């Protein structure tokens, strides 16, 4: 099984952070604005045209079955995260049979509450907030359905259910006028009936696990 760890970094940058622990069983790909090589990272350009660099980054993040067709298993990681030890690979290997695994949100379990939080913190416009709320109501999105962070995402991204989920996730994100992808992920999971595994377990996330 071909496996890849990938990240996305758009715009100019001084240096892409290198993992402190590298496993030869995995490839490392960074989608960015240029092609080439940066340490262990193979750089690939994002084949999606948009004046919004965040939306371009989201496309690369949400569509691994399109952009990484040669791989079966992928782990997306935000570019500000670093693999600090071999325990990371051991933990991921234990979850290789899960179609998808995510990190539990550390503070909330409800997409409605996350929407309210983001609006009050000026992280999205009034128009986007009302549009998202209207879409939740139209799809009868239940409250407290679950909420996930998306800074680390494990996927068997060629799995038919995961492909359908990623398509739905991207469709909802594009329609939302909002690039905060977790606000579209929970509705996509609800509509597709996919229940992800927890990547690190209850109460654990990229902030409190070294």
GROMACS .gro file of C-alpha atoms in nm:
model
  210
    1UNK     CA    1   0.000   0.000   0.000
    2UNK     CA    2   0.144   0.336  -0.106
    3UNK     CA    3   0.125   0.595   0.170
    4UNK     CA    4   0.175   0.970   0.171
    5UNK     CA    5   0.193   1.246   0.427
    6UNK     CA    6   0.103   1.576   0.267
    7UNK     CA    7   0.065   1.939   0.356
    8UNK     CA    8  -0.024   2.265   0.183
    9UNK     CA    9   0.165   2.594   0.191
   10UNK     CA   10   0.072   2.878  -0.042
   11UNK     CA   11   0.246   3.211  -0.079
   12UNK     CA   12   0.613   3.289  -0.028
   13UNK     CA   13   0.791   3.110   0.255
   14UNK     CA   14   1.148   3.098   0.383
   15UNK     CA   15   1.171   2.728   0.459
   16UNK     CA   16   0.926   2.442   0.484
   17UNK     CA   17   0.964   2.271   0.823
   18UNK     CA   18   1.113   1.923   0.795
   19UNK     CA   19   0.983   1.628   1.000
   20UNK     CA   20   1.211   1.538   1.291
   21UNK     CA   21   1.131   1.169   1.227
   22UNK     CA   22   1.110   1.029   0.873
   23UNK     CA   23   0.979   0.685   0.778
   24UNK     CA   24   1.090   0.543   0.439
   25UNK     CA   25   0.753   0.366   0.406
   26UNK     CA   26   0.593   0.706   0.354
   27UNK     CA   27   0.631   0.970   0.085
   28UNK     CA   28   0.613   1.340   0.172
   29UNK     CA   29   0.434   1.587  -0.056
   30UNK     CA   30   0.375   1.959  -0.015
   31UNK     CA   31   0.126   2.135  -0.241
   32UNK     CA   32   0.248   2.486  -0.297
   33UNK     CA   33   0.302   2.751  -0.565
   34UNK     CA   34   0.602   2.585  -0.724
   35UNK     CA   35   0.740   2.245  -0.810
   36UNK     CA   36   1.068   2.092  -0.694
   37UNK     CA   37   1.211   1.947  -0.376
   38UNK     CA   38   1.252   2.092  -0.026
   39UNK     CA   39   1.426   1.848   0.207
   40UNK     CA   40   1.212   1.534   0.224
   41UNK     CA   41   0.914   1.719   0.074
   42UNK     CA   42   0.836   1.679  -0.294
   43UNK     CA   43   0.675   2.006  -0.403
   44UNK     CA   44   0.372   2.002  -0.632
   45UNK     CA   45   0.176   2.292  -0.773
   46UNK     CA   46  -0.197   2.313  -0.698
   47UNK     CA   47  -0.398   2.262  -1.019
   48UNK     CA   48  -0.684   2.485  -0.910
   49UNK     CA   49  -0.724   2.842  -1.029
   50UNK     CA   50  -0.851   3.093  -0.775
   51UNK     CA   51  -0.755   3.443  -0.670
   52UNK     CA   52  -0.809   3.329  -0.311
   53UNK     CA   53  -0.496   3.143  -0.190
   54UNK     CA   54  -0.687   2.995   0.105
   55UNK     CA   55  -0.943   2.839  -0.129
   56UNK     CA   56  -0.661   2.696  -0.342
   57UNK     CA   57  -0.509   2.546  -0.028
   58UNK     CA   58  -0.845   2.399   0.072
   59UNK     CA   59  -0.879   2.233  -0.267
   60UNK     CA   60  -0.548   2.054  -0.220
   61UNK     CA   61  -0.643   1.956   0.133
   62UNK     CA   62  -0.991   1.824   0.052
   63UNK     CA   63  -0.930   1.642  -0.278
   64UNK     CA   64  -0.649   1.387  -0.226
   65UNK     CA   65  -0.818   1.127  -0.449
   66UNK     CA   66  -0.784   1.374  -0.739
   67UNK     CA   67  -0.437   1.510  -0.660
   68UNK     CA   68  -0.273   1.198  -0.513
   69UNK     CA   69  -0.419   0.914  -0.723
   70UNK     CA   70  -0.107   0.698  -0.695
   71UNK     CA   71  -0.155   0.661  -0.318
   72UNK     CA   72  -0.411   0.463  -0.117
   73UNK     CA   73  -0.353   0.604   0.232
   74UNK     CA   74  -0.290   0.969   0.312
   75UNK     CA   75  -0.235   1.180   0.618
   76UNK     CA   76  -0.290   1.550   0.576
   77UNK     CA   77  -0.110   1.774   0.825
   78UNK     CA   78  -0.118   2.151   0.862
   79UNK     CA   79   0.217   2.302   0.764
   80UNK     CA   80   0.267   2.441   1.117
   81UNK     CA   81   0.276   2.090   1.263
   82UNK     CA   82   0.584   1.871   1.288
   83UNK     CA   83   0.630   1.495   1.329
   84UNK     CA   84   0.855   1.475   1.634
   85UNK     CA   85   0.912   1.100   1.672
   86UNK     CA   86   0.860   0.745   1.546
   87UNK     CA   87   0.559   0.705   1.775
   88UNK     CA   88   0.360   0.905   1.520
   89UNK     CA   89   0.404   0.635   1.255
   90UNK     CA   90   0.329   0.356   1.501
   91UNK     CA   91   0.005   0.525   1.602
   92UNK     CA   92  -0.102   0.588   1.244
   93UNK     CA   93  -0.028   0.226   1.151
   94UNK     CA   94  -0.266   0.110   1.423
   95UNK     CA   95  -0.544   0.301   1.244
   96UNK     CA   96  -0.468   0.190   0.890
   97UNK     CA   97  -0.791  -0.011   0.866
   98UNK     CA   98  -1.008   0.293   0.942
   99UNK     CA   99  -1.147   0.460   0.626
  100UNK     CA  100  -1.104   0.798   0.794
  101UNK     CA  101  -0.973   0.927   1.127
  102UNK     CA  102  -0.990   1.279   1.271
  103UNK     CA  103  -0.900   1.474   1.582
  104UNK     CA  104  -1.182   1.556   1.820
  105UNK     CA  105  -1.242   1.929   1.862
  106UNK     CA  106  -1.097   2.030   2.202
  107UNK     CA  107  -1.376   2.271   2.303
  108UNK     CA  108  -1.705   2.196   2.126
  109UNK     CA  109  -1.910   1.907   1.987
  110UNK     CA  110  -2.163   2.107   1.784
  111UNK     CA  111  -2.123   2.276   1.446
  112UNK     CA  112  -2.391   2.532   1.539
  113UNK     CA  113  -2.184   2.636   1.841
  114UNK     CA  114  -1.870   2.651   1.627
  115UNK     CA  115  -2.053   2.868   1.374
  116UNK     CA  116  -2.161   3.106   1.652
  117UNK     CA  117  -1.808   3.116   1.795
  118UNK     CA  118  -1.652   3.194   1.455
  119UNK     CA  119  -1.906   3.468   1.389
  120UNK     CA  120  -1.856   3.634   1.727
  121UNK     CA  121  -1.478   3.621   1.677
  122UNK     CA  122  -1.512   3.786   1.334
  123UNK     CA  123  -1.375   3.479   1.161
  124UNK     CA  124  -1.651   3.489   0.898
  125UNK     CA  125  -1.886   3.747   0.754
  126UNK     CA  126  -2.250   3.797   0.846
  127UNK     CA  127  -2.347   3.682   0.496
  128UNK     CA  128  -2.144   3.362   0.526
  129UNK     CA  129  -2.274   3.292   0.878
  130UNK     CA  130  -2.638   3.329   0.779
  131UNK     CA  131  -2.581   3.123   0.466
  132UNK     CA  132  -2.427   2.840   0.665
  133UNK     CA  133  -2.702   2.851   0.926
  134UNK     CA  134  -2.966   2.838   0.652
  135UNK     CA  135  -2.796   2.539   0.490
  136UNK     CA  136  -2.778   2.354   0.825
  137UNK     CA  137  -3.150   2.409   0.876
  138UNK     CA  138  -3.236   2.299   0.522
  139UNK     CA  139  -3.051   1.970   0.563
  140UNK     CA  140  -3.196   1.917   0.915
  141UNK     CA  141  -2.846   1.910   1.061
  142UNK     CA  142  -2.881   1.791   1.423
  143UNK     CA  143  -2.712   1.971   1.709
  144UNK     CA  144  -2.422   1.809   1.897
  145UNK     CA  145  -2.358   1.572   1.607
  146UNK     CA  146  -1.984   1.600   1.663
  147UNK     CA  147  -1.710   1.843   1.573
  148UNK     CA  148  -1.357   1.779   1.456
  149UNK     CA  149  -1.039   1.970   1.401
  150UNK     CA  150  -0.897   1.928   1.055
  151UNK     CA  151  -0.527   1.996   1.114
  152UNK     CA  152  -0.453   1.622   1.088
  153UNK     CA  153  -0.670   1.398   0.868
  154UNK     CA  154  -0.611   1.030   0.793
  155UNK     CA  155  -0.795   0.893   0.489
  156UNK     CA  156  -0.807   0.588   0.269
  157UNK     CA  157  -0.878   0.847   0.005
  158UNK     CA  158  -0.961   0.600  -0.274
  159UNK     CA  159  -1.231   0.435  -0.059
  160UNK     CA  160  -1.569   0.504  -0.226
  161UNK     CA  161  -1.729   0.636   0.092
  162UNK     CA  162  -1.435   0.868   0.158
  163UNK     CA  163  -1.434   0.992  -0.203
  164UNK     CA  164  -1.804   1.075  -0.170
  165UNK     CA  165  -1.739   1.250   0.162
  166UNK     CA  166  -1.456   1.460   0.017
  167UNK     CA  167  -1.669   1.560  -0.283
  168UNK     CA  168  -1.953   1.664  -0.051
  169UNK     CA  169  -1.711   1.847   0.179
  170UNK     CA  170  -1.568   2.045  -0.111
  171UNK     CA  171  -1.914   2.117  -0.255
  172UNK     CA  172  -2.037   2.254   0.076
  173UNK     CA  173  -1.719   2.458   0.128
  174UNK     CA  174  -1.743   2.616  -0.217
  175UNK     CA  175  -2.108   2.704  -0.164
  176UNK     CA  176  -2.053   2.845   0.185
  177UNK     CA  177  -1.848   3.158   0.100
  178UNK     CA  178  -1.637   3.054   0.398
  179UNK     CA  179  -1.297   2.884   0.395
  180UNK     CA  180  -1.320   2.746   0.752
  181UNK     CA  181  -1.345   2.385   0.643
  182UNK     CA  182  -1.460   2.232   0.973
  183UNK     CA  183  -1.788   2.424   0.932
  184UNK     CA  184  -1.851   2.217   0.617
  185UNK     CA  185  -1.702   1.889   0.738
  186UNK     CA  186  -1.963   1.800   1.001
  187UNK     CA  187  -2.254   1.857   0.759
  188UNK     CA  188  -2.073   1.650   0.494
  189UNK     CA  189  -2.025   1.365   0.742
  190UNK     CA  190  -2.394   1.388   0.833
  191UNK     CA  191  -2.513   1.386   0.472
  192UNK     CA  192  -2.285   1.097   0.372
  193UNK     CA  193  -2.346   0.893   0.687
  194UNK     CA  194  -1.975   0.848   0.754
  195UNK     CA  195  -1.851   0.811   1.112
  196UNK     CA  196  -1.475   0.875   1.137
  197UNK     CA  197  -1.249   0.711   1.391
  198UNK     CA  198  -1.079   0.929   1.650
  199UNK     CA  199  -0.717   0.975   1.555
  200UNK     CA  200  -0.580   1.012   1.909
  201UNK     CA  201  -0.878   0.932   2.132
  202UNK     CA  202  -1.104   1.139   2.353
  203UNK     CA  203  -0.963   1.469   2.470
  204UNK     CA  204  -0.640   1.436   2.272
  205UNK     CA  205  -0.531   1.662   1.989
  206UNK     CA  206  -0.230   1.825   1.824
  207UNK     CA  207  -0.199   2.070   2.113
  208UNK     CA  208  -0.157   1.822   2.397
  209UNK     CA  209   0.014   1.527   2.228
  210UNK     CA  210   0.385   1.573   2.152
   0.00000   0.00000   0.00000
